[in-house]
Coordinates of C-alpha atoms and ligand atoms in Angstrom, one line a residue:
X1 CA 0.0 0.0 0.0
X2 CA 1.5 3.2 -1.0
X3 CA 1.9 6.3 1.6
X4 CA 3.2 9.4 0.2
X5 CA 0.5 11.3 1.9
X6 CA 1.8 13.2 4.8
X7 CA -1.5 14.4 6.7
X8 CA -5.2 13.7 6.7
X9 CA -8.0 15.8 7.5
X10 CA -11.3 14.4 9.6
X11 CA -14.8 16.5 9.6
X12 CA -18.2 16.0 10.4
X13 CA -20.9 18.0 8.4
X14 CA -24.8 18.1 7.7
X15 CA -27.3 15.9 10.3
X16 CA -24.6 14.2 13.2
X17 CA -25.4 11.2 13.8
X18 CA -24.6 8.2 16.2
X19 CA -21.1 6.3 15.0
X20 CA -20.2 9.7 13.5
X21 CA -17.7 9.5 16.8
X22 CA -16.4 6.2 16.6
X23 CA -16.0 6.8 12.7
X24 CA -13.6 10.0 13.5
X25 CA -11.6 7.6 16.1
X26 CA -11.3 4.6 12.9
X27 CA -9.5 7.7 10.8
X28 CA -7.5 8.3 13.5
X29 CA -6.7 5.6 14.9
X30 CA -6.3 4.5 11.3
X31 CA -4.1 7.1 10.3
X32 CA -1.4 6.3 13.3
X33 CA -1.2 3.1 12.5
X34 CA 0.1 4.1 9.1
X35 CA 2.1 7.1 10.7
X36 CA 0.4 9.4 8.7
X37 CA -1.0 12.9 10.8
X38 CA -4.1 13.7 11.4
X39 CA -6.1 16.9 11.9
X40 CA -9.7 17.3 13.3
X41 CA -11.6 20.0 11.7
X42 CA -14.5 21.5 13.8
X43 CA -18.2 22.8 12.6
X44 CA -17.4 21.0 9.1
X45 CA -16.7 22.9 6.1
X46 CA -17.5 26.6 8.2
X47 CA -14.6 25.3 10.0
X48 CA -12.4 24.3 7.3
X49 CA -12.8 27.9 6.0
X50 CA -12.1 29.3 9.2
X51 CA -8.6 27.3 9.8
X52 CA -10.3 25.6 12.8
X53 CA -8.5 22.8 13.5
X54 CA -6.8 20.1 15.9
X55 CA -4.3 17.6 15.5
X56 CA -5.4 14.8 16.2
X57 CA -3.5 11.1 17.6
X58 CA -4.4 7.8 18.9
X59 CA -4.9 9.1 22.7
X60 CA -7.8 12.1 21.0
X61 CA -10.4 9.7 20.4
X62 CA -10.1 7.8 23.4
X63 CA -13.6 6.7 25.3
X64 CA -15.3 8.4 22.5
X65 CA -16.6 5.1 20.4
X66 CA -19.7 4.6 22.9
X67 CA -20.5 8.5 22.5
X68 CA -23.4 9.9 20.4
X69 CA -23.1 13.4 18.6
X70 CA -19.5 14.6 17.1
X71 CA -16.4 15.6 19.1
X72 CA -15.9 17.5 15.9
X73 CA -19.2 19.6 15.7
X74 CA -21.2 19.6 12.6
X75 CA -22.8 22.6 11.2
X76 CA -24.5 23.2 7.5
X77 CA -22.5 25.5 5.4
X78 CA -24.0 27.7 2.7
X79 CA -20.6 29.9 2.5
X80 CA -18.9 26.3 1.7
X81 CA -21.6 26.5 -1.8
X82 CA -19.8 29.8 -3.0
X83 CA -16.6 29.5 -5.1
X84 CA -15.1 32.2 -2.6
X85 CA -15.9 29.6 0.7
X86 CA -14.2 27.1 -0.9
X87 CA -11.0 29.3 -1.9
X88 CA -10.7 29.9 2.2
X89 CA -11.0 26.5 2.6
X90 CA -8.4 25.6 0.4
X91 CA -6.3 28.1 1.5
X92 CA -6.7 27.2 4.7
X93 CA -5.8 23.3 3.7
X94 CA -2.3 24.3 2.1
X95 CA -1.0 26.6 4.8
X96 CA -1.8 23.9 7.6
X97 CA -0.2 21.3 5.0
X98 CA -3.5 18.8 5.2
X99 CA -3.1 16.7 1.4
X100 CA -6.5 14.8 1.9
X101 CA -10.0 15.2 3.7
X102 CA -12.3 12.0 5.1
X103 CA -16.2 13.7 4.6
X104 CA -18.5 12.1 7.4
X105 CA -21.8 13.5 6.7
X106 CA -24.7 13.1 4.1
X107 CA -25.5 13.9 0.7
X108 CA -25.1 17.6 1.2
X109 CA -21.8 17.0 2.6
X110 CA -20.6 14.5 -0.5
X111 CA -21.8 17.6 -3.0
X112 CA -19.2 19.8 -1.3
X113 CA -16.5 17.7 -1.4
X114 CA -16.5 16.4 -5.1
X115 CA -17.0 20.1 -5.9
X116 CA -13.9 20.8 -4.3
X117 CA -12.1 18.1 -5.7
X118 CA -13.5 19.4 -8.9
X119 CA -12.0 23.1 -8.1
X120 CA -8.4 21.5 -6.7
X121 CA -7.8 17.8 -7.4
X122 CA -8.5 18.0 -3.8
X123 CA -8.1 14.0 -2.8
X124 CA -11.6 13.1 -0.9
X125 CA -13.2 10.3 0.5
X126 CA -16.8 9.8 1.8
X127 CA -18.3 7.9 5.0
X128 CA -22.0 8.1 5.1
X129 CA -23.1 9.7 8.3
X130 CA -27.0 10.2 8.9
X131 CA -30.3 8.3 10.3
X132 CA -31.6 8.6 7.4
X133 CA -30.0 5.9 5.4
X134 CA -31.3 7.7 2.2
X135 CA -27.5 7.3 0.4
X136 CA -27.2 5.0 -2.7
X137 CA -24.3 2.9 -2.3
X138 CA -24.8 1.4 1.4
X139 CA -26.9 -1.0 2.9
X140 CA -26.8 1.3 6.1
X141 CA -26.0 4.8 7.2
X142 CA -24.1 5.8 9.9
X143 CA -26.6 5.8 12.2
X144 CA -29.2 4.2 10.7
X145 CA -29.4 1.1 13.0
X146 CA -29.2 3.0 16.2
X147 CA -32.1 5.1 15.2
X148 CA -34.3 2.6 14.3
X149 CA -33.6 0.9 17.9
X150 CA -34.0 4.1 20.2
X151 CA -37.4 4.9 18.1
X152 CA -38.7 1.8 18.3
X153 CA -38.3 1.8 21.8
X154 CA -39.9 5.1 22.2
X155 CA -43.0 3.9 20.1
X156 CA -43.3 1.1 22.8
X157 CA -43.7 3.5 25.7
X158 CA -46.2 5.4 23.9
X159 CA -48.1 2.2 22.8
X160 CA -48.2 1.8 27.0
X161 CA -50.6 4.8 27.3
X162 CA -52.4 4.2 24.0
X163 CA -53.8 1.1 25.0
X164 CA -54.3 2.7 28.7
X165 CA -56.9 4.8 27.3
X166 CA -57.7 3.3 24.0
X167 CA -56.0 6.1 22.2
X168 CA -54.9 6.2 18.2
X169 CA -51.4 8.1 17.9
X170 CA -50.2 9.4 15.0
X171 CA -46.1 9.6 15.8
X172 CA -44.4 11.4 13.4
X173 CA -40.2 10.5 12.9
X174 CA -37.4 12.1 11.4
X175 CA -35.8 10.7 7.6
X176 CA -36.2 13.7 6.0
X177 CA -37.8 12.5 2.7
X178 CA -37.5 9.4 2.6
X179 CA -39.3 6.4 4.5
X180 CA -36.9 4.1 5.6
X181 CA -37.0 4.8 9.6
X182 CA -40.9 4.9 9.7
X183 CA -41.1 1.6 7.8
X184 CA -38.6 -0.3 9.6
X185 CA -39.9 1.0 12.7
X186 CA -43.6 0.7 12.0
X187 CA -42.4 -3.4 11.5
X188 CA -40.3 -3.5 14.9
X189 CA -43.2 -1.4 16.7
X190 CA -46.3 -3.7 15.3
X191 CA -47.6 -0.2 13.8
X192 CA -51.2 -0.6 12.8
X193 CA -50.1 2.0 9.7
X194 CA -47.2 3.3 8.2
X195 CA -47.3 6.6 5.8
X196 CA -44.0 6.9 4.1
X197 CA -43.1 9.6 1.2
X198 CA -43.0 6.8 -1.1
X199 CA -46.2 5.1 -0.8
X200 CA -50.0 7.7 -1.1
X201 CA -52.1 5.9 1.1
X202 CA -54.6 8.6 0.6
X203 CA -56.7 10.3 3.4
X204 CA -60.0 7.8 3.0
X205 CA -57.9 4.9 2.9
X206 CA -56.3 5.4 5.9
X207 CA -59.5 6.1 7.4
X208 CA -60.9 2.4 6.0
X209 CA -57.9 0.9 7.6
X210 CA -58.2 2.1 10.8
X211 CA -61.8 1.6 10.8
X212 CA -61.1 -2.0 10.3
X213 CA -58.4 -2.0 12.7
X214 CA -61.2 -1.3 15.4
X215 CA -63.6 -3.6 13.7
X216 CA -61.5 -6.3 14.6
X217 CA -61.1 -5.5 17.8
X218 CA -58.0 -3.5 18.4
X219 CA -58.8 -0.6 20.9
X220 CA -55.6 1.5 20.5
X221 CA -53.8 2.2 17.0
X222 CA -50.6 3.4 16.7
X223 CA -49.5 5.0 13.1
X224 CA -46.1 6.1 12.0
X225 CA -45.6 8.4 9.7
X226 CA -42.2 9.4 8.2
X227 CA -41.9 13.6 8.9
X228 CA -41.9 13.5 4.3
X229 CA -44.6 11.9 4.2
X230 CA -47.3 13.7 1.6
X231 CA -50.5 12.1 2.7
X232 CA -51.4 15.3 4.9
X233 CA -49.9 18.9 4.9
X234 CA -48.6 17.8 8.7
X235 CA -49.4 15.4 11.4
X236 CA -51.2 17.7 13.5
X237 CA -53.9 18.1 10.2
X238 CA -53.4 14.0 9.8
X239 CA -55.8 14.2 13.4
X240 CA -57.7 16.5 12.8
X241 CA -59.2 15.0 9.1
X242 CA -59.4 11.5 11.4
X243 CA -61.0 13.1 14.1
X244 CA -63.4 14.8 11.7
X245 CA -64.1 11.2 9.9
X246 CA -63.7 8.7 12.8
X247 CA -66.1 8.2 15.3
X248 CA -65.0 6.6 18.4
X249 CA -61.5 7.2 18.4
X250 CA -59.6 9.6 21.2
X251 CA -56.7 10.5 18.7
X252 CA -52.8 12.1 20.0
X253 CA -49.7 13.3 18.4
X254 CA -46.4 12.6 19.1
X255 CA -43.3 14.4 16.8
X256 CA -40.3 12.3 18.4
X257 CA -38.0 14.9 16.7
X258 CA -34.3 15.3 17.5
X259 CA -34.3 12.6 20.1
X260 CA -33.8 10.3 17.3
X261 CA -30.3 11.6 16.3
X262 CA -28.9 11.2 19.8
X263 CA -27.9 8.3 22.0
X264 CA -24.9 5.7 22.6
X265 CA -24.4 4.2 18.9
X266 CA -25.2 0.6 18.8
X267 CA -22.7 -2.0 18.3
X268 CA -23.4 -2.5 14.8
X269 CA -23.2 1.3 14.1
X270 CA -19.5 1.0 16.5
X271 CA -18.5 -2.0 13.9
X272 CA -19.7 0.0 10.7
X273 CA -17.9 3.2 11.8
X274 CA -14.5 1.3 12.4
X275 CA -14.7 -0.6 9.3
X276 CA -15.7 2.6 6.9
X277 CA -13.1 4.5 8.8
X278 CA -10.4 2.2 7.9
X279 CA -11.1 1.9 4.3
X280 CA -11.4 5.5 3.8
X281 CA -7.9 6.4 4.7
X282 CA -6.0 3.4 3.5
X283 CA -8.6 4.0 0.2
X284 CA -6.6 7.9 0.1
X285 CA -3.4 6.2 0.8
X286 CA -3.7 4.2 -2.6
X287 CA -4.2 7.4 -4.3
X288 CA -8.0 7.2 -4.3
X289 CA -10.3 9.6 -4.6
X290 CA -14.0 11.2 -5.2
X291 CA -15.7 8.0 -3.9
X292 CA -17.4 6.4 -0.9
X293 CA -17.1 3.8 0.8
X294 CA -20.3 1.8 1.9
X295 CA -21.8 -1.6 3.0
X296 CA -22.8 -3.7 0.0
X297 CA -23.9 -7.8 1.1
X298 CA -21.7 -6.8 4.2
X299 CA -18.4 -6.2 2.6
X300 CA -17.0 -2.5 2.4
X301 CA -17.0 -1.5 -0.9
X302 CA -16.3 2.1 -2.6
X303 CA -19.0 4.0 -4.9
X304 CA -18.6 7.2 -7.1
X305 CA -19.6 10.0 -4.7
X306 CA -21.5 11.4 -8.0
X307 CA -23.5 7.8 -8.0
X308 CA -23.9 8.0 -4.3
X309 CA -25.4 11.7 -4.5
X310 CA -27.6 11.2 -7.4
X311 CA -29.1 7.4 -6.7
X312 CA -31.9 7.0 -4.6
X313 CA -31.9 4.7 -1.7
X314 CA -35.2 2.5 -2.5
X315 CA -37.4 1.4 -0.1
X316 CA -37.9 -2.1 0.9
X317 CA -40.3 -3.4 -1.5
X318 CA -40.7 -6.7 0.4
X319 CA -40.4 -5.2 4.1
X320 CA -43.8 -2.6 2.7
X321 CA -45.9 -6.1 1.9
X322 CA -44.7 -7.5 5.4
X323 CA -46.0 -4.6 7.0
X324 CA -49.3 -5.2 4.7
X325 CA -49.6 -8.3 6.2
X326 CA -48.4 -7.8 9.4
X327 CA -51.7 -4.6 10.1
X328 CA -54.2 -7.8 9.4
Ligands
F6P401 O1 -30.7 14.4 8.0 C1 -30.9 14.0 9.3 C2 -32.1 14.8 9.9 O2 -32.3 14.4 11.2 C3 -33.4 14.5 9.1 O3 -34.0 13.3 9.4 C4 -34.2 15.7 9.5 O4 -35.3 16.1 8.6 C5 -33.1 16.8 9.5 O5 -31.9 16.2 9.8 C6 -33.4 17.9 10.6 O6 -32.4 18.9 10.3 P1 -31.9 19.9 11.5 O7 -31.1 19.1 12.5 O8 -31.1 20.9 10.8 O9 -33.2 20.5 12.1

């Protein structure tokens, strides 16, 4: 493996997410083992323009890879989107000698970099860090898996009070536009409906389902729906149609919000993080560049960062009939 670069730069950008931690350690850790340096930049790409940075060694990252959130801050840069953003950053880059940059964020993040790259042969590698999983090229986001647990569990408790007073609850959860937390979930949780982006249920029919949920004897009904979901302008109007339209039904809300993005990563997100991290540098150290690297039938593989910002992550075709089946 060849290793004529020198120094690596680290940041975190766009949504944080749990693993985005023990990801940054994997770099680092990944870096000394190849005695290459390493430098932390804070706040993401507002950082990188700003020069803030810290070097980084094997000892930084310590007790880190069981922490949620970023060491390194995240932050959404619009300054980063102008040609002059990017000059600071660059600028910034040469004077404190970095050769290369590891990108742990989301699509927004990817965009950036291969811009820059395009701007300064800037070498750049991608790790896919968001709860979203809504990133072609991977199986699973950074974060992904730990979501899905620490919602599921919170649609549990409020199944608890739902069933206490025979309640429906329409829970709304984060995934920006895409449905793969509220499908998953609305599995794990035995939701009575899931409204996902990708799928129109339609106002009526989700009134005939619930209807026949109570029909058939279920006294409380819990419904997920995924915070892009089109079927209603928002949740809060989702209740208000039902309550208009359903007799017999005491109806809550519940927007689980940023909850979601926080908590101790699981140990799959800990294993995915190490493993990406890994790749990503020695992938630089072989002269790589532009791509990211991803979980594909469990094996770490690299995808264009162009391919990975313009596919779409498709939903579960198979997982949306289980659920189907699953609300008889
Ligand atoms: O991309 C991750 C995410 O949590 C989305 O699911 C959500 O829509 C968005 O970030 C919220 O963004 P912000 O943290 O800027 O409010």
């Amino acid at each position: 493996m060849s290793n004529k670069i020198k120094k690596i730069g680290v940041l975190t950008s766009g949504g944080d997410a749990p693993g985005m931690n023990a990801a940054i350690r994997s770099v680092v850790r990944t870096c000394a083992y190849h005695n290459i340096e390493c430098v932390g930049v804070y706040r993401g790409y507002e950082g990188l323009m700003e020069g803030d940075f810290k070097e980084m060694n094997a000892r930084s990252v310590k007790d880190i890879i069981n922490k949620g959130g970023t060491i390194l801050k995240s932050a959404r840069s619009k300054e980063f989107r102008t040609v002059e953003g990017r000059q600071l950053a660059y600028t910034q880059l040469q004077k404190k000698g970095i050769e290369a940059l590891v990108l742990i964020g989301g699509d927004g993040t990817f965009t950036g970099g291969m811009i820059f790259n395009e701007e300064y042969n800037f070498p750049v590698m991608g790790i896919p860090g968001t709860i979203d999983n809504d990133i072609f090229g991977t199986s699973h986001t950074l974060g992904f898996d730990t979501a899905l647990n620490t919602v599921v569990e919170a649609v549990d408790k409020i199944r608890d009070t739902a069933s206490s007073h025979n309640r429906l609850f329409f829970i709304e959860v984060m995934g920006r536009d895409v449905g793969h937390i509220a499908l998953n979930v609305g599995v794990g949780s035995g939701a009575e409906e899931i409204l996902i982006p990708e799928e129109d249920l339609g106002l009526d029919r989700l009134v005939e389902s619930l209807r026949r949920s109570k029909n058939s004897g279920k006294s409380s009904s819990i419904v997920i729906v995924a915070e892009g979901d089109k079927i209603g302008k928002s949740v809060f109007e989702l209740k208000d149609y039902v309550d208009e339209n359903m007799e017999g039904y005491d109806v809550r809300v519940s927007v689980l919000g940023h909850m979601q993005r926080g908590g101790a990563p699981s140990c799959f997100d800990r294993v995915l993080a190490s493993r990406m991290g890994v790749k990503a540098v020695e992938s630089l150290m072989e002269g790589k560049t532009n791509l990211m690297v991803g979980l594909l039938n469990n094996e770490i593989e690299l995808t264009p960062l162009e391919k990975a910002i313009k596919g779409k992550s498709k939903i579960n075709l198979e997982l949306l009939r289980v659920s189907e089946i699953m609300a008889t």
